[in-house]
């Protein structure tokens, strides 16, 4: 029997745990188990002992169940560790695959750059495939070649797009520079117009002041004449008038009735002589004043001659500039035609490139469709495999776990049964031996033995008979046979379990392999999807660049139209300038005639004055010297005042410039403040959005907390259910203990136990699922908490950033307020200084001739022209630097083109080498494969030819683009120079017009002064000559005065005509400027 037990233990597949041994040690001995079977009467007598035993057995069963739970928890931990290890292995494998994919991508990129290595790799890949499947190798070769060619095309297109983008950016930068230059020129023109208008207003004010001074002088002269007449009347009352006295003085003399009419002869004659002497002295002083005035007029005439010579020179320069403008207009027309032709060529090239882009778009769309179909098929297969594998794995795991638990349970039960059987068989064997010995002995000894047996058992049974022993032996034999059959069935079940476990392991290995393969396929799909996304992004970028190129072309067309409009406007302005020049030449000739007439008149007046003043030459010379000295002093004072006025003007200009800069700074600060406000509003909106998201997250957290509470309640119900099941199991164990006597009861107990264990397993599964759900929910809660923390941190950072920005904006606002207050104070101080400086300027202009002011203005104009020439030289130097930089870029491009040529030659050589290798490989293959390879090689040759043609077209396009860029640069430089020249011409013409206006006004003032002087001379001549002069002199004087009046009338007509034309030209110029500004 010991051998049978040892053989049974060897057949077991699993070793007995220490906990199982402990459970066996806790089990009662076979003798104690036999006692309730043999002695039921004693148990019925002692119910208290039975209940105690049952309670102890329940405790034992509870402890066993607890131990089983602990074992199951340990198994779950072990399985979780295994799963973690598997996940780590999967992660390591994924990293290895990613590294392999990265190596593959780098290898492919290197293959695109060097075709030799790529083709060698293709040969290696083809050789890796079996020789029997030649179609597979051909398809692989074709696919690899097509992918390499596509990569090459994409790389070339990227390079072309980058070059086109660079050209477009350069053109945009040049356009921005041109716009800035035009804006600066217009601003300079506006500033010049404003300055000229201010100067005109100042000149008008000065003229009005001079008119007022002249009127004051006239009033003073009238008052002095009246006083002189009164004095003469007092001295020569009731006397004879001398022959040298004038008729006007007689008429103006007052009649005093109070003086005496008759006096003595001698004293009256002496008084008359004194009065005559005084009159002669006064007249001599007046003659000296007239002489000084004539000298001043001579000086003004000399200055006018100098100005006329300067005007003649300027007229010649204007003619030369007009010729230059004509030449420039011819150049502009030629450039316009050249630009139109270039635009046509650009449109052709853009149409060709658009066609190419359409073809590429079609190819990309086909590739995208193919990749999408492949991805869909792969995803479907992956989902199917995943579903099947996951379902089968879960089912197998559950079956294996249940089977293992059932096996352990059956093993424990069979062990207990086998131990009981062995003990029973040993007892029966000992009893049979004793029975044989008793049969040999006497019946007395048999009775004694029966009595001893009954005493040991503590029962009052009758003696056993021989028939009873035989029946017991037969029943024991049957039980032994039944138990042996059960053991054989258990051994068969164990073998089946071993096979099922091996099959499960194989299935698990297959599932792992399938999962790894699926992960590989999924990674490849991800890579391909990323590649497709990159292709789509590149396609979008190409479309955007095409749109940008179209926009650039439209802008260039609009700029050409604007240049055409500008050229037409310049032509019109040139025509107007020609008309103005012709009118100015006519005016110049008329002014010359007037000046000659005035010179003749002045010469006649000088001859008359010399005839009158021959007797008093000495006194006049001394008076003239004194007057010259006083004039020199006044001229010096005038020059000093003019210098001060110039300095004050410079200061005013500086103050105006500072005010304009401050205004620009204020505008910029306002713009920055507005931008900052907009940015702050955007940040506030972001903060609001984040607050909303935080509220939503809090809502989700509350929902999750409610779910956790529900799960806790479910766990509690599950624990209560588990406790009830434990109680039921305890009751079932009790029933099994009570009904262990019969086999039917034992079978029913086994069925009940199986049912209870199934229920227990289901409850355990529910408990595990609930635990998993609780773990998932806890992880979700942790993740949500982390997200909430991150959002709170982000909100705090945004709040800090917004506070810092608000502080910066407040500081900038305070700085702007300080700037505005300073500007207001500077403007007030500059106005005070300007008001103070205007007073001495008005006083200083009283003395001195206006032609000197004109000469100073001419000097200023010359200095400004020199400054403009220096600025133009600096611009020319800058343009030369730009040209040198562009030449360097062209050299770099040529070097790159040469490198590209060398690369193409190398690639062609490598292609020839690859072709030779392919021919060698084709010789080894069959005739059909040779034909196929020949077809493929012809296709490759055609593709290479097409690529060569494309390369040639691209080179031609590059050359055309370079030529177009150079022509555009030259056009831009020429346009800049033409614009500067036209601006200079316009400014010079405006300055000359202003000079002519000032000259016309000065001549008018001189005419008025000459008329007044002539009137005064007439009066003095009448006073000096008297009524006794012969009639011939009167006639001569009347004839000269009539000629002079006729000439003055002519000059007045010419001046009025000149004014009318000037006003008309000014109106046309203002309309042109208004039209240009509107444009």
XYZ file of N, CA and C in Angstrom, residues 484-687:
612
model
N -9.636 2.729 -6.866
C -8.544 2.582 -7.845
C -8.972 3.105 -9.210
N -10.254 2.814 -9.570
C -10.758 3.370 -10.846
C -10.740 4.898 -10.828
N -11.157 5.436 -9.664
C -11.148 6.917 -9.542
C -9.742 7.450 -9.695
N -8.767 6.779 -9.102
C -7.371 7.237 -9.198
C -6.878 7.189 -10.634
N -7.242 6.094 -11.349
C -6.844 6.027 -12.763
C -7.460 7.194 -13.566
N -8.776 7.453 -13.288
C -9.407 8.597 -13.997
C -8.735 9.913 -13.686
N -8.333 10.055 -12.418
C -7.633 11.302 -12.039
C -6.290 11.420 -12.737
N -5.583 10.285 -12.841
C -4.287 10.332 -13.544
C -4.486 10.704 -15.013
N -5.576 10.145 -15.618
C -5.866 10.506 -17.021
C -6.202 11.996 -17.156
N -6.994 12.456 -16.149
C -7.320 13.905 -16.166
C -6.066 14.757 -16.011
N -5.131 14.284 -15.184
C -3.887 15.045 -15.010
C -3.095 15.103 -16.314
N -3.086 13.947 -17.023
C -2.382 13.971 -18.317
C -3.030 14.951 -19.294
N -4.373 14.911 -19.301
C -5.077 15.858 -20.172
C -4.766 17.318 -19.790
N -4.687 17.563 -18.462
C -4.356 18.925 -17.994
C -2.969 19.340 -18.452
N -2.017 18.369 -18.380
C -0.664 18.684 -18.851
C -0.678 19.056 -20.334
N -1.420 18.287 -21.120
C -1.489 18.593 -22.551
C -2.140 19.956 -22.795
N -3.240 20.199 -22.013
C -3.931 21.497 -22.207
C -3.023 22.661 -21.806
N -2.234 22.480 -20.731
C -1.315 23.547 -20.323
C -0.242 23.795 -21.382
N 0.252 22.691 -21.960
C 1.255 22.863 -23.029
C 0.630 23.574 -24.227
N -0.623 23.171 -24.562
C -1.303 23.852 -25.675
C -1.532 25.326 -25.361
N -1.886 25.598 -24.090
C -2.104 27.009 -23.694
C -0.815 27.804 -23.815
N 0.298 27.165 -23.401
C 1.587 27.869 -23.555
C 1.876 28.163 -25.012
N 1.608 27.146 -25.857
C 1.845 27.377 -27.296
C 0.964 28.511 -27.822
N -0.299 28.497 -27.398
C -1.197 29.565 -27.823
C -0.731 30.918 -27.324
N -0.225 30.947 -26.097
C 0.270 32.205 -25.557
C 1.467 32.710 -26.349
N 2.369 31.772 -26.695
C 3.529 32.171 -27.509
C 3.072 32.709 -28.867
N 2.086 31.985 -29.463
C 1.581 32.461 -30.752
C 0.938 33.833 -30.628
N 0.194 34.007 -29.517
C -0.452 35.315 -29.308
C 0.605 36.418 -29.151
N 1.695 36.105 -28.436
C 2.766 37.097 -28.290
C 3.377 37.438 -29.649
N 3.610 36.374 -30.436
C 4.172 36.621 -31.770
C 3.224 37.483 -32.620
N 1.922 37.135 -32.535
C 0.935 37.913 -33.318
C 0.899 39.361 -32.841
N 0.970 39.561 -31.503
C 0.940 40.942 -30.981
C 2.174 41.727 -31.428
N 3.347 41.049 -31.411
C 4.562 41.749 -31.878
C 4.458 42.102 -33.360
N 3.935 41.112 -34.140
C 3.778 41.391 -35.572
C 2.785 42.533 -35.799
N 1.704 42.516 -35.030
C 0.725 43.584 -35.152
C 1.313 44.938 -34.753
N 2.105 44.931 -33.678
C 2.745 46.198 -33.274
C 3.686 46.690 -34.372
N 4.414 45.736 -34.995
C 5.296 46.140 -36.101
C 4.482 46.758 -37.236
N 3.388 46.065 -37.575
C 2.557 46.577 -38.675
C 1.966 47.934 -38.328
N 1.556 48.092 -37.061
C 0.984 49.377 -36.654
C 2.042 50.485 -36.723
N 3.249 50.172 -36.314
C 4.323 51.185 -36.405
C 4.597 51.563 -37.846
N 4.644 50.519 -38.699
C 4.857 50.844 -40.117
C 3.729 51.711 -40.662
N 2.511 51.404 -40.226
C 1.376 52.234 -40.651
C 1.517 53.666 -40.146
N 1.956 53.784 -38.871
C 2.157 55.138 -38.340
C 3.216 55.890 -39.136
N 4.280 55.183 -39.483
C 5.360 55.839 -40.256
C 4.834 56.295 -41.607
N 4.068 55.392 -42.251
C 3.554 55.745 -43.575
C 2.541 56.890 -43.495
N 1.715 56.836 -42.436
C 0.766 57.953 -42.272
C 1.489 59.264 -42.029
N 2.572 59.210 -41.217
C 3.366 60.435 -41.009
C 3.978 60.926 -42.316
N 4.466 59.956 -43.114
C 5.035 60.360 -44.411
C 3.974 60.993 -45.299
N 2.769 60.404 -45.279
C 1.692 60.986 -46.086
C 1.300 62.363 -45.593
N 1.281 62.532 -44.267
C 0.981 63.869 -43.732
C 2.038 64.872 -44.152
N 3.296 64.437 -44.114
C 4.369 65.344 -44.563
C 4.205 65.710 -46.032
N 3.827 64.692 -46.823
C 3.598 64.985 -48.250
C 2.458 65.974 -48.438
N 1.389 65.780 -47.661
C 0.261 66.725 -47.764
C 0.667 68.124 -47.324
N 1.473 68.185 -46.251
C 1.951 69.503 -45.807
C 2.789 70.168 -46.889
N 3.671 69.361 -47.508
C 4.492 69.925 -48.592
C 3.614 70.399 -49.746
N 2.566 69.603 -50.033
C 1.652 70.013 -51.102
C 0.972 71.324 -50.768
N 0.525 71.461 -49.504
C -0.089 72.728 -49.092
C 0.898 73.871 -49.197
N 2.162 73.613 -48.765
C 3.174 74.666 -48.865
C 3.406 75.076 -50.321
N 3.436 74.067 -51.217
C 3.597 74.389 -52.636
C 2.433 75.224 -53.153
N 1.227 74.856 -52.728
C 0.071 75.653 -53.170
C 0.155 77.077 -52.648
N 0.566 77.223 -51.373
C 0.701 78.577 -50.823
C 1.763 79.367 -51.567
N 2.867 78.700 -51.901
C 3.914 79.412 -52.635
C 3.446 79.812 -54.026
N 2.644 78.920 -54.660
C 2.068 79.303 -55.959
C 1.168 80.526 -55.826
N 0.361 80.518 -54.765
C -0.517 81.684 -54.558
C 0.309 82.946 -54.324
N 1.410 82.792 -53.546
C 2.270 83.949 -53.313
C 2.911 84.439 -54.611
N 3.341 83.484 -55.449
C 3.935 83.889 -56.727
C 2.911 84.611 -57.602
N 1.668 84.100 -57.605
C 0.619 84.785 -58.372
C 0.379 86.187 -57.832
N 0.384 86.305 -56.479
C 0.189 87.633 -55.893
C 1.338 88.566 -56.267
N 2.581 88.016 -56.267
C 3.742 88.830 -56.654
C 3.616 89.284 -58.098
N 3.146 88.373 -58.958
C 2.990 88.749 -60.380
C 1.948 89.854 -60.522
N 0.846 89.707 -59.775
C -0.190 90.757 -59.838
C 0.343 92.094 -59.340
N 1.135 92.023 -58.244
C 1.725 93.274 -57.739
C 2.682 93.885 -58.756
N 3.468 93.012 -59.428
C 4.373 93.533 -60.450
C 3.596 94.177 -61.596
N 2.477 93.529 -61.961
C 1.659 94.133 -63.031
C 1.109 95.485 -62.605
N 0.617 95.523 -61.353
C 0.092 96.804 -60.870
C 1.184 97.861 -60.809
N 2.392 97.429 -60.407
C 3.495 98.388 -60.367
C 3.868 98.857 -61.767
N 3.813 97.933 -62.736
C 4.070 98.360 -64.118
C 3.033 99.374 -64.583
N 1.776 99.089 -64.242
C 0.741 100.052 -64.621
C 0.978 101.400 -63.951
N 1.358 101.332 -62.661
C 1.645 102.589 -61.970
C 2.826 103.316 -62.591
N 3.867 102.537 -62.992
C 5.027 103.171 -63.635
C 4.624 103.792 -64.978
N 3.729 103.103 -65.709
C 3.239 103.691 -66.964
C 2.483 104.983 -66.693
N 1.634 104.939 -65.652
C 0.886 106.157 -65.308
C 1.842 107.269 -64.909
N 2.872 106.884 -64.101
C 3.856 107.890 -63.680
C 4.614 108.453 -64.879
N 4.955 107.580 -65.828
C 5.678 108.065 -67.011
C 4.813 109.030 -67.820
N 3.506 108.690 -67.928
C 2.606 109.612 -68.643
C 2.480 110.928 -67.892
N 2.406 110.817 -66.533
C 2.326 112.057 -65.758
C 3.600 112.878 -65.903
N 4.754 112.182 -65.912
C 6.028 112.897 -66.096
C 6.086 113.569 -67.467
N 5.570 112.881 -68.471
C 5.537 113.505 -69.808
C 4.690 114.780 -69.792
N 3.531 114.665 -69.136
C 2.697 115.859 -69.050
C 3.390 116.974 -68.288
N 4.043 116.599 -67.174
C 4.744 117.618 -66.410
C 5.883 118.230 -67.215
N 6.565 117.405 -68.000
C 7.631 117.950 -68.850
C 7.069 118.940 -69.868
N 5.905 118.598 -70.433
C 5.280 119.527 -71.378
C 4.915 120.843 -70.688
N 4.334 120.686 -69.473
C 3.981 121.905 -68.726
C 5.219 122.718 -68.393
N 6.298 122.023 -68.021
C 7.540 122.724 -67.698
C 8.102 123.434 -68.934
N 7.968 122.787 -70.079
C 8.423 123.458 -71.304
C 7.630 124.738 -71.556
N 6.312 124.637 -71.358
C 5.474 125.827 -71.545
C 5.879 126.908 -70.555
N 6.116 126.486 -69.290
C 6.513 127.457 -68.265
C 7.848 128.087 -68.624
N 8.799 127.262 -69.141
C 10.101 127.795 -69.533
C 9.950 128.824 -70.654
N 9.117 128.503 -71.620
C 8.895 129.458 -72.707
C 8.297 130.753 -72.184
N 7.318 130.622 -71.289
C 6.723 131.830 -70.711
C 7.746 132.628 -69.923
N 8.606 131.904 -69.184
C 9.628 132.603 -68.403
C 10.644 133.302 -69.307
N 10.963 132.689 -70.435
C 11.877 133.377 -71.375
C 11.241 134.663 -71.913
N 9.916 134.551 -72.209
C 9.208 135.771 -72.680
C 9.223 136.835 -71.600
N 8.926 136.426 -70.368
C 8.950 137.384 -69.262
C 10.337 137.989 -69.084
N 11.350 137.110 -69.250
C 12.720 137.587 -69.088
C 13.051 138.669 -70.112
N 12.654 138.457 -71.347
C 12.904 139.473 -72.377
C 12.142 140.760 -72.069
N 10.882 140.618 -71.618
C 10.117 141.801 -71.276
C 10.745 142.568 -70.129
N 11.217 141.822 -69.125
C 11.879 142.481 -67.985
C 13.146 143.174 -68.427
N 13.885 142.578 -69.370
C 15.088 143.241 -69.904
C 14.730 144.575 -70.562
N 13.681 144.554 -71.360
C 13.256 145.803 -72.039
C 12.882 146.862 -71.012
N 12.120 146.457 -69.983
C 11.731 147.401 -68.943
C 12.935 147.962 -68.215
N 13.901 147.079 -67.917
C 15.106 147.547 -67.229
C 15.887 148.529 -68.097
N 15.970 148.249 -69.375
C 16.662 149.202 -70.263
C 15.955 150.562 -70.293
N 14.615 150.537 -70.354
C 13.870 151.801 -70.318
C 14.132 152.545 -69.022
N 14.102 151.812 -67.911
C 14.361 152.446 -66.623
C 15.767 153.013 -66.545
N 16.722 152.288 -67.111
C 18.106 152.797 -67.112
C 18.190 154.098 -67.885
N 17.540 154.164 -69.033
C 17.553 155.410 -69.828
C 16.922 156.560 -69.069
N 15.778 156.259 -68.395
C 15.111 157.303 -67.617
C 15.999 157.798 -66.499
N 16.666 156.856 -65.830
C 17.542 157.232 -64.713
C 18.729 158.028 -65.209
N 19.267 157.683 -66.371
C 20.387 158.466 -66.914
C 19.952 159.909 -67.214
N 18.744 160.070 -67.790
C 18.251 161.432 -68.038
C 18.085 162.225 -66.769
N 17.533 161.569 -65.735
C 17.365 162.250 -64.450
C 18.702 162.615 -63.838
N 19.689 161.727 -63.975
C 21.016 162.042 -63.436
C 21.637 163.239 -64.149
N 21.468 163.299 -65.475
C 22.012 164.461 -66.232
C 21.354 165.753 -65.784
N 20.034 165.690 -65.537
C 19.353 166.886 -65.057
C 19.828 167.287 -63.679
N 20.012 166.316 -62.833
C 20.476 166.618 -61.469
C 21.873 167.194 -61.508
N 22.747 166.656 -62.386
C 24.103 167.194 -62.486
C 24.081 168.640 -62.984
N 23.179 168.948 -63.934
C 23.052 170.331 -64.417
C 22.615 171.277 -63.302
N 21.721 170.735 -62.424
C 21.236 171.586 -61.343
C 22.279 171.793 -60.245
N 23.122 170.844 -60.035
C 24.009 170.860 -58.859
C 25.478 171.069 -59.193
N 25.783 171.744 -60.371
C 27.186 171.993 -60.682
C 27.796 173.045 -59.753
N 26.962 173.980 -59.342
C 27.487 175.057 -58.508
C 27.797 174.596 -57.103
N 27.100 173.604 -56.619
C 27.240 173.190 -55.220
C 27.839 171.804 -55.107
N 28.895 171.527 -55.912
C 29.498 170.185 -55.977
C 30.279 169.862 -54.717
N 31.021 170.840 -54.163
C 31.890 170.554 -53.003
C 31.103 170.150 -51.791
N 30.040 170.963 -51.518
C 29.212 170.630 -50.360
C 28.524 169.287 -50.536
N 28.069 169.072 -51.752
C 27.378 167.795 -52.002
C 28.288 166.591 -51.811
N 29.573 166.715 -52.234
C 30.504 165.590 -52.087
C 30.711 165.239 -50.624
N 30.886 166.292 -49.811
C 31.068 166.011 -48.381
C 29.836 165.346 -47.792
N 28.657 165.871 -48.159
C 27.420 165.249 -47.667
C 27.269 163.814 -48.168
N 27.709 163.613 -49.431
C 27.613 162.248 -50.005
C 28.503 161.273 -49.253
N 29.722 161.707 -48.875
C 30.609 160.821 -48.123
C 30.003 160.448 -46.774
N 29.424 161.465 -46.117
C 28.785 161.155 -44.840
C 27.644 160.159 -45.021
N 26.866 160.409 -46.064
C 25.759 159.486 -46.319
C 26.245 158.068 -46.641
N 27.339 157.978 -47.413
C 27.898 156.642 -47.719
C 28.338 155.910 -46.468
N 28.974 156.693 -45.553
C 29.409 156.057 -44.296
C 28.209 155.536 -43.509
N 27.179 156.429 -43.450
C 25.969 155.983 -42.715
C 25.342 154.766 -43.389
N 25.369 154.746 -44.729
C 24.798 153.583 -45.453
C 25.596 152.304 -45.156
N 26.940 152.459 -45.082
C 27.765 151.288 -44.782
C 27.454 150.741 -43.399
N 27.325 151.700 -42.444
C 26.982 151.242 -41.089
C 25.632 150.513 -41.075
N 24.667 151.101 -41.796
C 23.330 150.468 -41.828
C 23.396 149.097 -42.501
N 24.232 149.000 -43.597
C 24.359 147.695 -44.273
C 24.991 146.650 -43.365
N 26.002 147.084 -42.576
C 26.603 146.144 -41.625
C 25.575 145.657 -40.602
N 24.800 146.631 -40.083
C 23.753 146.236 -39.137
C 22.756 145.272 -39.777
N 22.439 145.561 -41.033
C 21.495 144.692 -41.730
C 22.057 143.272 -41.888
N 23.336 143.161 -42.249
C 23.943 141.832 -42.391
C 23.947 141.078 -41.068
N 24.267 141.808 -39.983
C 24.235 141.147 -38.676
C 22.833 140.634 -38.343
N 21.854 141.490 -38.621
C 20.479 141.075 -38.358
C 20.070 139.884 -39.221
N 20.529 139.885 -40.496
C 20.230 138.730 -41.354
C 20.855 137.450 -40.822
N 22.091 137.557 -40.316
C 22.735 136.366 -39.736
C 21.958 135.873 -38.530
N 21.518 136.831 -37.682
C 20.712 136.419 -36.537
C 19.409 135.772 -36.978
N 18.805 136.343 -38.034
C 17.546 135.754 -38.541
C 17.775 134.330 -39.029
N 18.899 134.118 -39.722
C 19.205 132.762 -40.209
C 19.377 131.777 -39.049
N 20.116 132.221 -38.022
C 20.287 131.335 -36.853
C 18.955 131.020 -36.185
N 18.134 132.073 -36.098
C 16.811 131.832 -35.500
C 15.965 130.898 -36.355
N 16.092 131.036 -37.676
C 15.367 130.096 -38.559
C 15.839 128.663 -38.351
N 17.174 128.510 -38.247
C 17.709 127.165 -37.991
C 17.155 126.603 -36.695
N 17.117 127.482 -35.666
C 16.574 127.007 -34.393
C 15.103 126.613 -34.526
N 14.364 127.448 -35.270
C 12.965 127.118 -35.498
C 12.814 125.779 -36.216
N 13.641 125.569 -37.235
C 13.582 124.292 -37.952
C 13.911 123.121 -37.037
N 14.937 123.309 -36.187
C 15.278 122.245 -35.227
C 14.110 121.969 -34.284
N 13.488 123.064 -33.813
C 12.355 122.880 -32.897
C 11.205 122.159 -33.593
N 10.961 122.559 -34.876
C 9.901 121.866 -35.617
C 10.226 120.393 -35.810
N 11.492 120.109 -36.132
C 11.889 118.704 -36.315
C 11.719 117.925 -35.020
N 12.139 118.556 -33.895
C 11.958 117.877 -32.608
C 10.488 117.633 -32.302
N 9.667 118.642 -32.606
C 8.227 118.455 -32.364
C 7.661 117.330 -33.225
N 8.114 117.269 -34.508
C 7.641 116.188 -35.371
C 8.102 114.830 -34.865
N 9.382 114.774 -34.405
C 9.870 113.509 -33.845
C 9.064 113.107 -32.615
N 8.777 114.122 -31.773
C 7.980 113.809 -30.582
C 6.592 113.318 -30.964
N 6.002 113.964 -31.998
C 4.693 113.504 -32.457
C 4.755 112.079 -32.982
N 5.820 111.770 -33.761
C 5.970 110.395 -34.270
C 6.132 109.398 -33.134
N 6.950 109.809 -32.111
C 7.125 108.929 -30.952
C 5.805 108.728 -30.220
N 5.022 109.825 -30.115
C 3.717 109.698 -29.460
C 2.802 108.752 -30.232
N 2.817 108.882 -31.573
C 1.978 107.994 -32.404
C 2.412 106.552 -32.233
N 3.752 106.325 -32.249
C 4.246 104.956 -32.064
C 3.860 104.414 -30.700
N 3.984 105.271 -29.685
C 3.613 104.821 -28.340
C 2.130 104.485 -28.257
N 1.310 105.311 -28.942
C -0.122 104.994 -28.951
C -0.382 103.651 -29.632
N 0.322 103.457 -30.756
C 0.154 102.178 -31.455
C 0.558 101.008 -30.581
N 1.727 101.151 -29.897
C 2.168 100.078 -28.987
C 1.161 99.868 -27.869
N 0.590 100.991 -27.348
C -0.412 100.850 -26.287
C -1.641 100.105 -26.787
N -2.075 100.443 -28.025
C -3.223 99.733 -28.584
C -2.930 98.251 -28.781
N -1.721 97.967 -29.296
C -1.330 96.554 -29.497
C -1.311 95.816 -28.167
N -0.747 96.475 -27.152
C -0.680 95.840 -25.831
C -2.072 95.615 -25.257
N -2.985 96.598 -25.509
C -4.354 96.399 -25.042
C -4.993 95.189 -25.715
N -4.786 95.093 -27.021
C -5.342 93.947 -27.765
C -4.777 92.636 -27.221
N -3.440 92.635 -26.959
C -2.794 91.428 -26.423
C -3.347 91.084 -25.045
N -3.561 92.120 -24.206
C -4.126 91.871 -22.878
C -5.535 91.312 -22.978
N -6.337 91.856 -23.925
C -7.686 91.317 -24.109
C -7.650 89.861 -24.538
N -6.716 89.538 -25.454
C -6.581 88.131 -25.871
C -6.226 87.242 -24.694
N -5.284 87.729 -23.851
C -4.898 86.938 -22.682
C -6.083 86.769 -21.730
N -6.891 87.817 -21.544
C -8.070 87.689 -20.693
C -9.044 86.655 -21.247
N -9.211 86.666 -22.580
C -10.076 85.648 -23.186
C -9.534 84.246 -22.942
N -8.188 84.089 -23.075
C -7.590 82.779 -22.800
C -7.824 82.364 -21.352
N -7.701 83.325 -20.429
C -7.920 83.016 -19.005
C -9.365 82.579 -18.777
